Amino acid sequence: MPAYGPSQPAKNHPPPNPSGVHFLAAAHVADRLVRSAEVTERDLVVDFGAGHGAITAPLARTGAGVIAVERDPEFVRRLGIRMSDSGNVKVIPGDVRTFPLPRKAFLVVSSIPYAVSTALFRRLLTPPRTALSRAAIIVEWGFAKRVTAAVPRDLEAAWWAARFELDLVDRIPPRCFSPAPKVASAHLTIRRGEPLSGLAQRALWTVLSAAYRAPRLPARQAMSAVLAGRRAHGVLKAAGIDPAAPAGTVRPDRWAHLARRLAEDRGLHWPPLPKHLNR
């Protein structure tokens, strides 16, 4: 992971460790992370917060094109030297939160600081036309549990889960990092779900917004205005959704299935997606 503090700590003082900065120190964890992403030599892979290269090195061995992004100038210099014989690796100074994402299909395999997990997930998963194809990422355990919940607790997480498959692969103990964090980490994988057309994504955002605006209402009531006079009970049943279930308890994949069906109905019109989704 990247260091967001000074590269050289003062003597006789503990090294600075801003929130979320813990370096992966277990080679077997890095190797398993890379394998889970099914990286091939045809892939373009981004390692955010490359640090000392714990994940960059095994990625390099796959033959894939690797972009190692690191914020700390000293780590950039050292990693550049370490990877100098790997023609398929580019070490680039940059911040996880602002580094320009590739426009063509890419993977992410990295161990990221806890403090920037939400910001990175927003960059990767929120845009309707994201080029992310899959990822294997190490995040804080609690964060992983939240984003992989069968029923997300908020609209943003539901939007992610309706379009991507997020799976918690394994728990990673603190001893696998240096310095050891106070909490466990998680190995998380992300894969694209069944494709959604542009119109289906507009329908999806509309139904998710309605569901999370009134999560305690029965789904048929929460969707009544969205369906523009159509019999909500029958439409929901056809999509595999219990019309009587509270809207906030419906799984995102069911909402996505409904959105695909609704997008085929030429009598329904869907508002454009909000601009903030493309930021």
Short mmCIF file of C-alpha atoms in Angstrom, two decimals:
data_model
loop_
_atom_site.label_atom_id
_atom_site.label_comp_id
_atom_site.label_asym_id
_atom_site.label_seq_id
_atom_site.Cartn_x
_atom_site.Cartn_y
_atom_site.Cartn_z
CA MET A 1 0.00 0.00 0.00
CA PRO A 2 1.11 3.56 -0.45
CA ALA A 3 2.50 5.63 2.37
CA TYR A 4 0.69 8.92 2.81
CA GLY A 5 3.23 10.23 5.32
CA PRO A 6 6.98 10.87 5.29
CA SER A 7 9.15 8.18 3.74
CA GLN A 8 11.81 8.35 6.44
CA PRO A 9 10.53 8.31 10.06
CA ALA A 10 12.58 10.07 12.70
CA LYS A 11 14.79 7.90 14.87
CA ASN A 12 13.49 6.74 18.24
CA HIS A 13 9.91 7.42 17.19
CA PRO A 14 7.37 4.93 15.86
CA PRO A 15 6.95 5.20 12.09
CA PRO A 16 4.08 7.44 11.05
CA ASN A 17 1.07 5.42 10.04
CA PRO A 18 -1.81 7.54 8.73
CA SER A 19 -5.19 5.83 8.73
CA GLY A 20 -5.27 2.76 6.54
CA VAL A 21 -1.56 2.53 5.69
CA HIS A 22 -0.45 -1.06 6.23
CA PHE A 23 2.01 -2.81 3.94
CA LEU A 24 1.23 -6.33 2.79
CA ALA A 25 4.05 -8.55 4.08
CA ALA A 26 2.78 -12.05 3.22
CA ALA A 27 3.82 -13.33 -0.21
CA HIS A 28 1.24 -16.13 -0.19
CA VAL A 29 -1.57 -13.59 0.24
CA ALA A 30 -0.31 -11.56 -2.72
CA ASP A 31 0.01 -14.67 -4.88
CA ARG A 32 -3.52 -15.80 -4.04
CA LEU A 33 -4.87 -12.34 -4.77
CA VAL A 34 -3.30 -12.37 -8.24
CA ARG A 35 -4.57 -15.89 -8.97
CA SER A 36 -8.11 -14.97 -7.96
CA ALA A 37 -8.16 -12.20 -10.57
CA GLU A 38 -7.30 -14.75 -13.29
CA VAL A 39 -4.75 -12.38 -14.79
CA THR A 40 -3.45 -13.26 -18.26
CA GLU A 41 -0.75 -11.73 -20.44
CA ARG A 42 -3.48 -10.07 -22.51
CA ASP A 43 -4.74 -8.02 -19.56
CA LEU A 44 -4.05 -4.49 -18.41
CA VAL A 45 -3.81 -4.42 -14.61
CA VAL A 46 -3.61 -1.49 -12.20
CA ASP A 47 -1.99 -1.92 -8.79
CA PHE A 48 -3.11 1.07 -6.74
CA GLY A 49 -0.85 1.97 -3.83
CA ALA A 50 1.94 -0.29 -5.03
CA GLY A 51 4.26 0.58 -2.13
CA HIS A 52 7.22 -1.80 -2.02
CA GLY A 53 5.82 -3.95 -4.84
CA ALA A 54 4.41 -6.86 -2.83
CA ILE A 55 1.64 -7.26 -5.41
CA THR A 56 3.35 -5.60 -8.37
CA ALA A 57 6.05 -8.29 -8.49
CA PRO A 58 3.71 -11.31 -8.81
CA LEU A 59 1.60 -9.34 -11.29
CA ALA A 60 4.72 -8.76 -13.40
CA ARG A 61 5.30 -12.50 -13.57
CA THR A 62 1.92 -13.03 -15.26
CA GLY A 63 3.10 -11.19 -18.36
CA ALA A 64 0.18 -8.73 -18.18
CA GLY A 65 0.66 -5.03 -18.75
CA VAL A 66 0.96 -3.61 -15.23
CA ILE A 67 0.52 -0.01 -14.09
CA ALA A 68 1.87 0.39 -10.55
CA VAL A 69 0.48 3.60 -9.03
CA GLU A 70 2.20 4.98 -5.94
CA ARG A 71 1.95 8.35 -4.21
CA ASP A 72 5.15 8.42 -2.15
CA PRO A 73 8.08 9.68 -4.31
CA GLU A 74 10.66 7.56 -2.51
CA PHE A 75 8.63 4.38 -3.00
CA VAL A 76 8.16 5.32 -6.64
CA ARG A 77 11.93 5.58 -7.03
CA ARG A 78 12.64 2.29 -5.26
CA LEU A 79 9.91 0.37 -7.03
CA GLY A 80 11.09 1.75 -10.37
CA ILE A 81 14.53 0.30 -9.67
CA ARG A 82 13.09 -3.03 -8.53
CA MET A 83 10.91 -3.34 -11.63
CA SER A 84 13.48 -1.97 -14.08
CA ASP A 85 14.01 -5.40 -15.68
CA SER A 86 10.27 -5.97 -16.14
CA GLY A 87 9.34 -4.53 -19.49
CA ASN A 88 5.65 -5.01 -18.83
CA VAL A 89 5.53 -2.78 -15.72
CA LYS A 90 5.15 0.99 -15.57
CA VAL A 91 5.64 2.65 -12.18
CA ILE A 92 3.72 5.92 -12.12
CA PRO A 93 3.45 8.53 -9.36
CA GLY A 94 -0.18 9.19 -8.56
CA ASP A 95 -2.96 9.27 -6.00
CA VAL A 96 -5.58 6.52 -5.78
CA ARG A 97 -8.29 9.17 -5.68
CA THR A 98 -7.26 11.14 -8.77
CA PHE A 99 -5.14 8.92 -11.02
CA PRO A 100 -6.76 8.78 -14.51
CA LEU A 101 -8.35 5.39 -15.01
CA PRO A 102 -7.71 3.50 -18.27
CA ARG A 103 -10.35 3.97 -20.94
CA LYS A 104 -9.98 0.44 -22.24
CA ALA A 105 -10.88 -2.67 -20.26
CA PHE A 106 -8.68 -3.13 -17.21
CA LEU A 107 -8.32 -5.08 -13.97
CA VAL A 108 -7.43 -3.87 -10.51
CA VAL A 109 -5.33 -6.04 -8.21
CA SER A 110 -4.14 -4.20 -5.12
CA SER A 111 -4.11 -3.72 -1.38
CA ILE A 112 -5.50 -0.28 -0.68
CA PRO A 113 -5.44 1.99 2.39
CA TYR A 114 -8.57 1.67 4.46
CA ALA A 115 -9.10 5.43 4.34
CA VAL A 116 -9.58 5.57 0.57
CA SER A 117 -11.64 2.40 0.06
CA THR A 118 -14.94 4.19 -0.51
CA ALA A 119 -13.37 6.78 -2.80
CA LEU A 120 -11.76 4.10 -4.96
CA PHE A 121 -14.90 1.98 -5.15
CA ARG A 122 -16.84 5.04 -6.26
CA ARG A 123 -14.33 5.63 -9.03
CA LEU A 124 -14.39 2.00 -10.15
CA LEU A 125 -18.02 0.95 -9.71
CA THR A 126 -20.22 4.03 -9.84
CA PRO A 127 -19.79 5.30 -13.45
CA PRO A 128 -22.30 3.67 -15.83
CA ARG A 129 -19.57 3.16 -18.43
CA THR A 130 -16.70 2.10 -16.20
CA ALA A 131 -14.04 0.12 -18.06
CA LEU A 132 -13.35 -2.10 -15.03
CA SER A 133 -13.79 -5.75 -15.98
CA ARG A 134 -12.79 -7.43 -12.71
CA ALA A 135 -10.75 -6.88 -9.58
CA ALA A 136 -9.15 -8.57 -6.59
CA ILE A 137 -8.64 -6.10 -3.75
CA ILE A 138 -7.62 -6.17 -0.11
CA VAL A 139 -9.80 -3.91 2.04
CA GLU A 140 -10.74 -3.55 5.69
CA TRP A 141 -12.94 -6.42 6.94
CA GLY A 142 -15.89 -4.31 8.02
CA PHE A 143 -15.94 -2.46 4.69
CA ALA A 144 -15.91 -5.78 2.82
CA LYS A 145 -18.83 -7.09 4.89
CA ARG A 146 -20.86 -3.97 4.12
CA VAL A 147 -20.33 -3.99 0.35
CA THR A 148 -20.93 -7.74 0.00
CA ALA A 149 -24.11 -7.85 2.10
CA ALA A 150 -26.95 -9.70 0.38
CA VAL A 151 -29.07 -6.58 0.78
CA PRO A 152 -26.99 -3.37 0.85
CA ARG A 153 -27.98 -0.76 3.39
CA ASP A 154 -27.82 2.24 1.04
CA LEU A 155 -28.52 3.25 -2.55
CA GLU A 156 -24.87 3.60 -3.54
CA ALA A 157 -23.90 0.07 -2.48
CA ALA A 158 -27.06 -1.30 -4.12
CA TRP A 159 -26.10 0.40 -7.40
CA TRP A 160 -22.72 -1.34 -7.24
CA ALA A 161 -24.12 -4.74 -6.32
CA ALA A 162 -26.81 -4.64 -9.00
CA ARG A 163 -24.18 -4.30 -11.74
CA PHE A 164 -21.20 -6.20 -10.30
CA GLU A 165 -20.69 -9.43 -8.38
CA LEU A 166 -18.83 -8.59 -5.18
CA ASP A 167 -17.58 -11.62 -3.26
CA LEU A 168 -15.75 -11.85 0.06
CA VAL A 169 -13.15 -14.56 -0.57
CA ASP A 170 -11.28 -14.74 2.70
CA ARG A 171 -10.35 -13.06 5.95
CA ILE A 172 -6.74 -11.82 6.19
CA PRO A 173 -5.30 -11.57 9.72
CA PRO A 174 -3.42 -8.46 10.89
CA ARG A 175 -0.11 -10.37 11.10
CA CYS A 176 0.04 -10.40 7.28
CA PHE A 177 0.77 -6.65 7.28
CA SER A 178 3.50 -4.36 8.53
CA PRO A 179 2.69 -2.54 10.69
CA ALA A 180 -0.13 -4.84 11.77
CA PRO A 181 -3.53 -3.10 11.75
CA LYS A 182 -5.87 -3.40 14.71
CA VAL A 183 -8.55 -5.08 12.63
CA ALA A 184 -8.65 -7.87 10.07
CA SER A 185 -8.63 -7.28 6.33
CA ALA A 186 -10.49 -9.07 3.56
CA HIS A 187 -9.74 -10.48 0.13
CA LEU A 188 -12.54 -9.19 -2.09
CA THR A 189 -13.22 -9.99 -5.74
CA ILE A 190 -15.31 -8.00 -8.20
CA ARG A 191 -16.68 -9.16 -11.54
CA ARG A 192 -19.10 -7.62 -13.97
CA GLY A 193 -22.61 -8.97 -13.73
CA GLU A 194 -24.97 -9.60 -16.61
CA PRO A 195 -24.72 -6.60 -18.96
CA LEU A 196 -27.25 -3.79 -18.69
CA SER A 197 -28.04 -1.54 -21.63
CA GLY A 198 -27.95 2.21 -21.18
CA LEU A 199 -31.74 2.28 -20.94
CA ALA A 200 -31.74 -0.57 -18.43
CA GLN A 201 -29.22 1.30 -16.26
CA ARG A 202 -31.52 4.34 -16.28
CA ALA A 203 -34.43 2.10 -15.26
CA LEU A 204 -32.26 0.47 -12.59
CA TRP A 205 -31.27 3.78 -11.00
CA THR A 206 -34.92 4.85 -10.97
CA VAL A 207 -36.20 1.69 -9.26
CA LEU A 208 -33.32 1.57 -6.79
CA SER A 209 -33.89 5.23 -5.88
CA ALA A 210 -37.57 4.52 -5.26
CA ALA A 211 -36.79 1.42 -3.19
CA TYR A 212 -34.23 3.16 -0.96
CA ARG A 213 -36.37 6.26 -0.59
CA ALA A 214 -39.10 4.16 1.03
CA PRO A 215 -37.35 0.96 2.19
CA ARG A 216 -40.08 -0.05 4.66
CA LEU A 217 -42.95 0.15 2.20
CA PRO A 218 -44.05 -3.00 0.40
CA ALA A 219 -42.28 -3.21 -2.95
CA ARG A 220 -45.57 -2.83 -4.83
CA GLN A 221 -46.18 0.53 -3.13
CA ALA A 222 -42.63 1.76 -3.53
CA MET A 223 -42.79 0.98 -7.26
CA SER A 224 -46.32 2.23 -7.95
CA ALA A 225 -45.25 5.68 -9.17
CA VAL A 226 -42.28 4.28 -11.11
CA LEU A 227 -44.45 1.90 -13.12
CA ALA A 228 -46.69 4.67 -14.46
CA GLY A 229 -50.07 3.03 -13.95
CA ARG A 230 -49.01 -0.53 -14.63
CA ARG A 231 -50.07 -3.16 -12.11
CA ALA A 232 -47.03 -3.24 -9.84
CA HIS A 233 -48.00 -6.57 -8.29
CA GLY A 234 -47.83 -8.47 -11.56
CA VAL A 235 -44.72 -6.72 -12.85
CA LEU A 236 -42.81 -7.46 -9.65
CA LYS A 237 -43.94 -11.10 -9.52
CA ALA A 238 -42.76 -11.61 -13.10
CA ALA A 239 -39.32 -10.30 -12.09
CA GLY A 240 -39.09 -12.66 -9.12
CA ILE A 241 -39.78 -9.99 -6.50
CA ASP A 242 -42.30 -10.53 -3.70
CA PRO A 243 -44.69 -7.55 -4.05
CA ALA A 244 -45.39 -7.62 -0.29
CA ALA A 245 -41.73 -7.61 0.76
CA PRO A 246 -40.35 -4.33 2.12
CA ALA A 247 -38.57 -2.59 -0.76
CA GLY A 248 -35.39 -2.30 1.29
CA THR A 249 -35.11 -6.10 1.63
CA VAL A 250 -35.03 -6.92 -2.08
CA ARG A 251 -31.67 -8.11 -3.41
CA PRO A 252 -29.98 -5.85 -5.99
CA ASP A 253 -29.82 -8.61 -8.60
CA ARG A 254 -33.64 -8.80 -8.49
CA TRP A 255 -33.88 -5.05 -9.10
CA ALA A 256 -31.45 -5.44 -12.01
CA HIS A 257 -33.62 -8.21 -13.47
CA LEU A 258 -36.66 -5.96 -13.14
CA ALA A 259 -34.79 -3.09 -14.82
CA ARG A 260 -33.95 -5.25 -17.84
CA ARG A 261 -37.61 -6.18 -18.25
CA LEU A 262 -38.77 -2.59 -17.82
CA ALA A 263 -36.25 -1.35 -20.40
CA GLU A 264 -38.06 -3.49 -22.98
CA ASP A 265 -41.37 -1.70 -22.31
CA ARG A 266 -41.57 1.07 -24.90
CA GLY A 267 -44.42 2.69 -23.02
CA LEU A 268 -42.16 3.62 -20.11
CA HIS A 269 -39.76 6.54 -20.14
CA TRP A 270 -36.73 6.79 -17.88
CA PRO A 271 -35.00 9.99 -16.77
CA PRO A 272 -31.30 10.45 -17.57
CA LEU A 273 -28.84 9.22 -14.99
CA PRO A 274 -27.71 11.93 -12.56
CA LYS A 275 -24.47 13.64 -13.51
CA HIS A 276 -22.72 12.73 -10.26
CA LEU A 277 -22.58 9.07 -11.34
CA ASN A 278 -20.06 9.99 -14.03
CA ARG A 279 -17.69 11.94 -11.79
#
